[in-house]
XYZ file of N, CA and C in Angstrom:
543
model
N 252.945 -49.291 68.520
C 251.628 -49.026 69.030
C 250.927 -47.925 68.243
N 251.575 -47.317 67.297
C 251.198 -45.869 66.493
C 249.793 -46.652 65.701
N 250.138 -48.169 64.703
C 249.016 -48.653 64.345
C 247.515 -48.515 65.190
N 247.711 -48.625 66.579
C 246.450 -48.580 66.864
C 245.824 -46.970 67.546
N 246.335 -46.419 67.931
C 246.053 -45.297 68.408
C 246.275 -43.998 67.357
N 247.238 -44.124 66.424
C 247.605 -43.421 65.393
C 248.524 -42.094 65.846
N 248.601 -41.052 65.540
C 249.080 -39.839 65.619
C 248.070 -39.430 66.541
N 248.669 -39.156 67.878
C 247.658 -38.502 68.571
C 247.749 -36.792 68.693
N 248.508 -36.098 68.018
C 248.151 -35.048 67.783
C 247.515 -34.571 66.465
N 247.058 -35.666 65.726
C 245.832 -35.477 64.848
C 244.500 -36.061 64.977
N 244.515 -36.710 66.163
C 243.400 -37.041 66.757
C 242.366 -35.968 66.612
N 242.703 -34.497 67.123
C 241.909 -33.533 67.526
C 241.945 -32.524 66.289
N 242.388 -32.949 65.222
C 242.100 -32.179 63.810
C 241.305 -33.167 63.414
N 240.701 -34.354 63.272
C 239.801 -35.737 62.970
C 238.734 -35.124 63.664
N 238.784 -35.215 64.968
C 237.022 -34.667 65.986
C 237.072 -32.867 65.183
N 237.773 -32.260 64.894
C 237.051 -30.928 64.848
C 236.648 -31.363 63.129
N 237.125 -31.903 62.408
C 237.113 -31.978 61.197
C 235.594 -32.801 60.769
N 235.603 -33.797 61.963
C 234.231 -34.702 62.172
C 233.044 -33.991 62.806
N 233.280 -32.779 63.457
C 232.487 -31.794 63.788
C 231.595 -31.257 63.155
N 232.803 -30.653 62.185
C 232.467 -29.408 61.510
C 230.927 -30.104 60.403
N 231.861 -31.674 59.902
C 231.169 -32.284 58.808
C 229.542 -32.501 59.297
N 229.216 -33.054 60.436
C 228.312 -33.301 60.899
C 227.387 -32.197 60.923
N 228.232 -30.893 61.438
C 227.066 -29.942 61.145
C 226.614 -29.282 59.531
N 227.540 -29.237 59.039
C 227.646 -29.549 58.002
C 226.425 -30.319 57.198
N 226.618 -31.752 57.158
C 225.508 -32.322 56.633
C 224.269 -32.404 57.204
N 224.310 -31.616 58.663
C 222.413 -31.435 59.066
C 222.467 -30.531 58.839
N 222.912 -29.224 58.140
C 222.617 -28.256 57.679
C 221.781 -28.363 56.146
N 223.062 -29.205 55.598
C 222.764 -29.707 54.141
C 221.239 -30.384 53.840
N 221.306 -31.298 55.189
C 220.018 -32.427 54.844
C 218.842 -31.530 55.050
N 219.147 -30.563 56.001
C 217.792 -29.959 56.677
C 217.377 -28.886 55.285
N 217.689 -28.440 54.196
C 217.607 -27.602 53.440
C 217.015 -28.440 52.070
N 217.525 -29.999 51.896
C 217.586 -30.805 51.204
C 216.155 -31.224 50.688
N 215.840 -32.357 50.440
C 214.570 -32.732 50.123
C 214.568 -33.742 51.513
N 213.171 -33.797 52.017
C 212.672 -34.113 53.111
C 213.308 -35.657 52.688
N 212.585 -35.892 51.917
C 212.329 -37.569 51.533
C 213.838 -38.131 51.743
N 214.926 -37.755 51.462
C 215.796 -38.254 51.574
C 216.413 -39.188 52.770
N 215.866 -38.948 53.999
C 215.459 -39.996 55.049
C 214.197 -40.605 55.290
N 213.047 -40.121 54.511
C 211.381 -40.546 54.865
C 211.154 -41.541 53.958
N 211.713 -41.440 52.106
C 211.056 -42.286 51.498
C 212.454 -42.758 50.408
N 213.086 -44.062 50.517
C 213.699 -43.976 49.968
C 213.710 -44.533 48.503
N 214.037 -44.140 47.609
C 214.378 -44.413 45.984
C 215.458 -44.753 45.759
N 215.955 -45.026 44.868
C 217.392 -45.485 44.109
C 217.784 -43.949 44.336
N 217.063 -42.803 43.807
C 217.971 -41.604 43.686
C 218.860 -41.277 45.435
N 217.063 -41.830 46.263
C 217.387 -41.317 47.612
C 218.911 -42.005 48.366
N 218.556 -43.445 47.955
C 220.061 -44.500 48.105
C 221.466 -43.931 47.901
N 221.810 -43.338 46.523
C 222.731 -43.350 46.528
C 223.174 -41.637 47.179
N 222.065 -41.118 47.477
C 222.222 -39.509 48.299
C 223.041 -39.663 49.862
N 222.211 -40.635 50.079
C 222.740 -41.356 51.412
C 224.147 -41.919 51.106
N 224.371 -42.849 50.360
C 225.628 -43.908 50.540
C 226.779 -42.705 50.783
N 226.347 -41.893 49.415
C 227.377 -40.650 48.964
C 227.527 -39.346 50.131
N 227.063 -39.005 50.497
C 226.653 -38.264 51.863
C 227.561 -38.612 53.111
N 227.165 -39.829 53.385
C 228.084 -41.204 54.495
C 229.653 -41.365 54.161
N 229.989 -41.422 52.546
C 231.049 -41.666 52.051
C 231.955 -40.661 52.782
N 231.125 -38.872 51.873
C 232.183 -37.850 52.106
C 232.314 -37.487 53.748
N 231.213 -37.741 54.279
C 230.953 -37.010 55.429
C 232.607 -38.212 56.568
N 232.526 -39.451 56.143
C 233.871 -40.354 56.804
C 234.967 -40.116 55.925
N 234.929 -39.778 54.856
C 236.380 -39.464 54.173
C 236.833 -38.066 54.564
N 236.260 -37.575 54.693
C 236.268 -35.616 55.213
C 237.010 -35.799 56.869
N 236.279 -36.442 57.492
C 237.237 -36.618 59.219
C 237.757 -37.370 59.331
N 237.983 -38.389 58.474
C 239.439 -39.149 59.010
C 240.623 -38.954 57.646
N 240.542 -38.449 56.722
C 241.679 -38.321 55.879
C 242.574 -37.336 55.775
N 243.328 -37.361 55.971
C 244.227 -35.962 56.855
C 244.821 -35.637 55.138
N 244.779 -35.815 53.834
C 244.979 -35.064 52.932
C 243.623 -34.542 52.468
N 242.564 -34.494 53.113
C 241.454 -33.631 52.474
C 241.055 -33.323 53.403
N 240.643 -31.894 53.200
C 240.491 -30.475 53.486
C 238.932 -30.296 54.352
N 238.249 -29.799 55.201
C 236.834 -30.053 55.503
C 236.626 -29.054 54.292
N 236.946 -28.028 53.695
C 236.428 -27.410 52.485
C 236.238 -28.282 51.611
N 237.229 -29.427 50.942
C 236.867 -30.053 49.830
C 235.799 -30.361 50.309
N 235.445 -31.366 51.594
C 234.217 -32.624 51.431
C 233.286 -31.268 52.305
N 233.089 -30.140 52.149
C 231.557 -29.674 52.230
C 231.281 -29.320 50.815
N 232.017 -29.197 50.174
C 231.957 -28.452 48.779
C 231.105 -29.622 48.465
N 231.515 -31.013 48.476
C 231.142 -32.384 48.048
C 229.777 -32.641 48.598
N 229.850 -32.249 49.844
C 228.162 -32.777 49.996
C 227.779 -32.025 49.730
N 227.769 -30.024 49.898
C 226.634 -29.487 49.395
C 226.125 -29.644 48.029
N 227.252 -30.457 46.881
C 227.114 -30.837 45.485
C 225.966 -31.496 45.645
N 226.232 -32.267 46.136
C 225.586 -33.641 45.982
C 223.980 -33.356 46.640
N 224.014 -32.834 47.280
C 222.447 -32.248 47.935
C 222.047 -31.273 47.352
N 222.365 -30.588 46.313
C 221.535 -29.669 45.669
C 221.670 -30.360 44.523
N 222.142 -31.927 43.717
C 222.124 -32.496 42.738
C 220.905 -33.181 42.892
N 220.647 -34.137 44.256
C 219.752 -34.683 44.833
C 218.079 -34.075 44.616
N 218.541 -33.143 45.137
C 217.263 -32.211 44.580
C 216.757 -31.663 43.297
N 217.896 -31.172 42.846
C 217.607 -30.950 41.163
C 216.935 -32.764 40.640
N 217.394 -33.764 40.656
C 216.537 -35.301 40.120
C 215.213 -35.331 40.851
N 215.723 -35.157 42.222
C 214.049 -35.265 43.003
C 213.187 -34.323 42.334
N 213.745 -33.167 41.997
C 212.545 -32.469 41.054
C 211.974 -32.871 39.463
N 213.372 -33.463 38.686
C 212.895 -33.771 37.545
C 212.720 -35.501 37.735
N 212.026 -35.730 38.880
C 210.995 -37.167 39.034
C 210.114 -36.611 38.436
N 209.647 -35.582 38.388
C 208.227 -35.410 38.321
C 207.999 -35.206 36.640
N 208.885 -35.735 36.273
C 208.614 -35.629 34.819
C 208.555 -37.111 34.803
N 207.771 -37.630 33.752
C 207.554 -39.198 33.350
C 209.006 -40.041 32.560
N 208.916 -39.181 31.898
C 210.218 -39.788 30.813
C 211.362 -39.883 31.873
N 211.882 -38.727 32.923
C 212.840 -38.791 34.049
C 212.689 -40.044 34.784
N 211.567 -39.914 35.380
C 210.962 -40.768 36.405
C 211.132 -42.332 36.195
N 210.929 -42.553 34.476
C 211.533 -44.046 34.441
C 212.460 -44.494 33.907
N 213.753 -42.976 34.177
C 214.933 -43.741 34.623
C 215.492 -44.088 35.535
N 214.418 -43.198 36.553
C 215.325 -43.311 37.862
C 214.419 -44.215 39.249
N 213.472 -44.227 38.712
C 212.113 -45.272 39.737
C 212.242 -46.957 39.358
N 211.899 -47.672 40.324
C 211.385 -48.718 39.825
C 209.655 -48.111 39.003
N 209.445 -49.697 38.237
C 207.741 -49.538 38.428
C 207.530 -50.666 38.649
N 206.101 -50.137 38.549
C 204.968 -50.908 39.916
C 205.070 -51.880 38.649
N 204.795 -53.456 39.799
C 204.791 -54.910 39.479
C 203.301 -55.427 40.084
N 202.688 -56.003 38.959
C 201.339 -56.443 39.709
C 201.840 -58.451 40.019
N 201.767 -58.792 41.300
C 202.719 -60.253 41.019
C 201.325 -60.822 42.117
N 200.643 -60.409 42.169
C 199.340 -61.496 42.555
C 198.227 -60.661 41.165
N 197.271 -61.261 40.839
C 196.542 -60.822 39.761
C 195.413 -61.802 40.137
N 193.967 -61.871 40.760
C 192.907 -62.384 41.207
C 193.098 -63.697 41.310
N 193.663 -63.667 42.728
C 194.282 -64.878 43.577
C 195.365 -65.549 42.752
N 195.784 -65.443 41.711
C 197.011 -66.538 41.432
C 198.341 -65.421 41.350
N 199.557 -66.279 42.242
C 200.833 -65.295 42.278
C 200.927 -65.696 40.303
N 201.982 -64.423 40.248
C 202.262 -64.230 39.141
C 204.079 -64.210 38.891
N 204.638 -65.709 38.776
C 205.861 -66.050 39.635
C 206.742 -65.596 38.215
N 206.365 -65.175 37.034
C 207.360 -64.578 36.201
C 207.854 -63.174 36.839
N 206.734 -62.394 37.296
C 206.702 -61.063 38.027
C 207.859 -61.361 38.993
N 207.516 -62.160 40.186
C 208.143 -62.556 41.055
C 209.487 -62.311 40.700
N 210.324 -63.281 39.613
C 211.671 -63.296 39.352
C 212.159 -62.371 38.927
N 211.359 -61.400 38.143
C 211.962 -60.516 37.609
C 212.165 -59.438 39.136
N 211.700 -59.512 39.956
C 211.678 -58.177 41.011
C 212.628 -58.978 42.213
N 213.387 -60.305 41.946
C 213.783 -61.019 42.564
C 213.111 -61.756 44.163
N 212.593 -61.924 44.320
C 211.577 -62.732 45.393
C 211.348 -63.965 44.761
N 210.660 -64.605 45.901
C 210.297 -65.693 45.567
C 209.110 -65.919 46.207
N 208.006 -66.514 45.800
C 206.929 -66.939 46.359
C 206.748 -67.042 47.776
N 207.413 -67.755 48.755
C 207.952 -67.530 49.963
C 207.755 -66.209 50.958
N 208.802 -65.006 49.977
C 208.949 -63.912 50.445
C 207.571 -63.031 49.894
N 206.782 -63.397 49.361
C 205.344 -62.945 49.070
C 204.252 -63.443 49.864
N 204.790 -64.709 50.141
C 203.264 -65.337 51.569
C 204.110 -64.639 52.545
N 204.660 -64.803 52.631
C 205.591 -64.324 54.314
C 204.552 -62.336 54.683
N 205.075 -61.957 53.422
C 204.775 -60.575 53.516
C 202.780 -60.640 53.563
N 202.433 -61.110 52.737
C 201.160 -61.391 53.055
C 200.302 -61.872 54.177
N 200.813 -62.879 54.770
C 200.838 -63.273 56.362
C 200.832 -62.365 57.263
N 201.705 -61.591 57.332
C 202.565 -60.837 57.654
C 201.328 -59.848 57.903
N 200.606 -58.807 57.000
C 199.372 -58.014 56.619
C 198.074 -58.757 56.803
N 198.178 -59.872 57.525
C 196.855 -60.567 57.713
C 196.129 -61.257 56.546
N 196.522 -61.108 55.466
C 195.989 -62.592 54.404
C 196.475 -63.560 54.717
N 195.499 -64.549 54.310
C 195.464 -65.636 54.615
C 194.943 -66.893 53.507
N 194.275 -66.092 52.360
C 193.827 -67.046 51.656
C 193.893 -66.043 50.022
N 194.831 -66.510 49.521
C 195.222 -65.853 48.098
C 194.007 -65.905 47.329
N 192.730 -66.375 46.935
C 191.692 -66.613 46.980
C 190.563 -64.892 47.358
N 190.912 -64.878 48.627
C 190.631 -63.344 49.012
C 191.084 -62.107 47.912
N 192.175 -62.122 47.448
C 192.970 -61.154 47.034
C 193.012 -60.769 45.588
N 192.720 -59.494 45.280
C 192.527 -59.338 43.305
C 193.711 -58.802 43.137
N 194.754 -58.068 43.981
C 195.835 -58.303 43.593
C 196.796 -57.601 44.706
N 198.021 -57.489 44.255
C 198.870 -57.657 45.288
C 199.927 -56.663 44.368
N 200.227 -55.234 44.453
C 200.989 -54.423 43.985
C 202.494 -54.604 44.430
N 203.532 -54.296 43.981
C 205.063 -54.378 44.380
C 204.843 -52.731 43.923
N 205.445 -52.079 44.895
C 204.684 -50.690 44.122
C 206.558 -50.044 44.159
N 207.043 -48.851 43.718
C 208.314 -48.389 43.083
C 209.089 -48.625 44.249
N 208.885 -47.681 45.402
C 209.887 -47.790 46.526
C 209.673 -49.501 47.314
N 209.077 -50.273 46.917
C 209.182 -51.997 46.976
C 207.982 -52.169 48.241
N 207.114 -51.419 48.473
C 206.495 -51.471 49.546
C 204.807 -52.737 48.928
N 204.318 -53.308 49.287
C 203.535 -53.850 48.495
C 201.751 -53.785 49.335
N 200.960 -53.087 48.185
C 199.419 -52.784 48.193
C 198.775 -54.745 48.373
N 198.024 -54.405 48.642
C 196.838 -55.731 48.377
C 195.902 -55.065 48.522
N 195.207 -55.397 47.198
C 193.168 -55.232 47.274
C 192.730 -56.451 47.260
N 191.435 -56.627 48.078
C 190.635 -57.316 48.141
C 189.532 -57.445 47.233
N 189.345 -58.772 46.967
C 188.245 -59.067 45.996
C 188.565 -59.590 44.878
N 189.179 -60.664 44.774
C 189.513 -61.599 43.790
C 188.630 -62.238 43.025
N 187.179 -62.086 43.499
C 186.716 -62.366 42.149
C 185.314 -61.587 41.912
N 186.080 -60.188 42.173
C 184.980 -58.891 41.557
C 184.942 -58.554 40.326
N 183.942 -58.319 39.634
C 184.207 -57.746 38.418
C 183.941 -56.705 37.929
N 184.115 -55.758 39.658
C 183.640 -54.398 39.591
C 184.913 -53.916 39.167
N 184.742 -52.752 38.609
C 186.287 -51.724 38.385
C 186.855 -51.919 39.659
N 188.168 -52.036 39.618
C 189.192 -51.731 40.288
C 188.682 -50.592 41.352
N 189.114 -49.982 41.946
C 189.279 -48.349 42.865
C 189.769 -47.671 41.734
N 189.917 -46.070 41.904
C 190.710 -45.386 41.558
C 192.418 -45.762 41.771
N 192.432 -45.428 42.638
C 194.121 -45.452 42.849
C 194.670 -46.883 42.181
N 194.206 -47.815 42.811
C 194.555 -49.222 41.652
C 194.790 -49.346 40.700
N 193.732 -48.307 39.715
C 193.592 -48.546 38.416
C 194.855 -47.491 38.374
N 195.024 -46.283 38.778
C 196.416 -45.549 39.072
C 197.180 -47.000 38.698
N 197.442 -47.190 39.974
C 198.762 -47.983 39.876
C 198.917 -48.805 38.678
N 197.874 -49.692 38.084
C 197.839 -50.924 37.264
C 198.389 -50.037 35.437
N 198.037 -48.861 35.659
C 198.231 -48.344 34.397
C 199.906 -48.179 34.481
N 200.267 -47.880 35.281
C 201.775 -47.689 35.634
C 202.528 -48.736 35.640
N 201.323 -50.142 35.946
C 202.561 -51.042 36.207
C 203.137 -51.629 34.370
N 204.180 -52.172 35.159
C 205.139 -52.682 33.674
C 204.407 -53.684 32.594
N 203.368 -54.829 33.564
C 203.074 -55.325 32.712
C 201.516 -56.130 33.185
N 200.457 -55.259 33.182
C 199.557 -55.467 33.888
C 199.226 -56.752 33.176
N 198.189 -57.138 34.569
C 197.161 -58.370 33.919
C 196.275 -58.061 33.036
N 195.941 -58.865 31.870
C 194.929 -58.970 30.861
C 193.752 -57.926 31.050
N 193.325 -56.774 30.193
C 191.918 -56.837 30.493
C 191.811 -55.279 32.011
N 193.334 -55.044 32.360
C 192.818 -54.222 33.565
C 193.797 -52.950 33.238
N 193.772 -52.239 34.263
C 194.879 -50.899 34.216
C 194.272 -50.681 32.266
């Protein structure tokens, strides 16, 4: 019966050890970069996975120490932050961001875009539906923007400038449509 219940006088070195970690990493997170639960990135992803990892290997592995795995997350959360800061450099930023995908371009999807960001046409009406379009026709384009969240402007067949921020984005994206960004 040891398989299922285990050593029950290490039960209560596991809860203090799972304790300690927990406060531990809301100490860590709360000092951390906000975004790391608000907006997530590839950097933010693997802050989390890694975070989750040590924070369950730390209370249930009875050969490591709660010193090793705080040592480990506070690493890792002041590493987190050191990248979250050098995002803000460009050359950094596109190693570690997606970029923006323009995959509608004045009403027609743009299904090379599509594959490359893996979707499928489908999962682009769905999401569009979804935001109340209804007629691709309406739409000058349809952003996949870094953290995968996706813009639509209206006016598919304006031939006024873009907005500001659009033209933002379109300059950023990987491989704008003809003629814009």
């Amino acid at each position: 019966m040891s398989w299922l219940a285990g050593d029950w006088t290490h039960l209560g070195a596991v809860a203090g050890k799972a304790a300690l970690m927990y406060v531990t990493a809301m100490g860590a997170l709360r000092v951390g970069e906000r975004r790391t639960l608000a907006q997530w990135t590839i950097v933010d992803s693997v802050a989390a996975v890694a975070v989750g990892a040590i924070v369950g290997r730390t209370a249930i592995a009875s050969d490591q120490s709660f010193v090793t795995g705080a040592v480990a997350l506070v690493t890792l959360v002041v590493m987190h932050r050191v990248v979250s800061g050098l995002r803000s450099q460009p050359l950094f930023r596109r190693l570690t961001d997606h970029r923006i995908r323009v995959l509608v371009a004045h009403g027609q999807v743009r299904r090379h875009q599509l594959m490359i960001c893996g979707l499928t046409e489908s999962d682009l009406l769905a999401q569009l539906r979804q935001r109340g379009v209804f007629e691709l026709s309406d739409v000058r384009f349809v952003l996949y923007e870094a953290k995968g969240g996706l813009t639509v402007v209206f006016g598919a067949h304006s031939v006024a400038e873009p907005p500001e921020l659009v033209r933002a984005g379109l300059r950023e994206a990987v491989d704008p449509p003809s003629g814009e960004g």
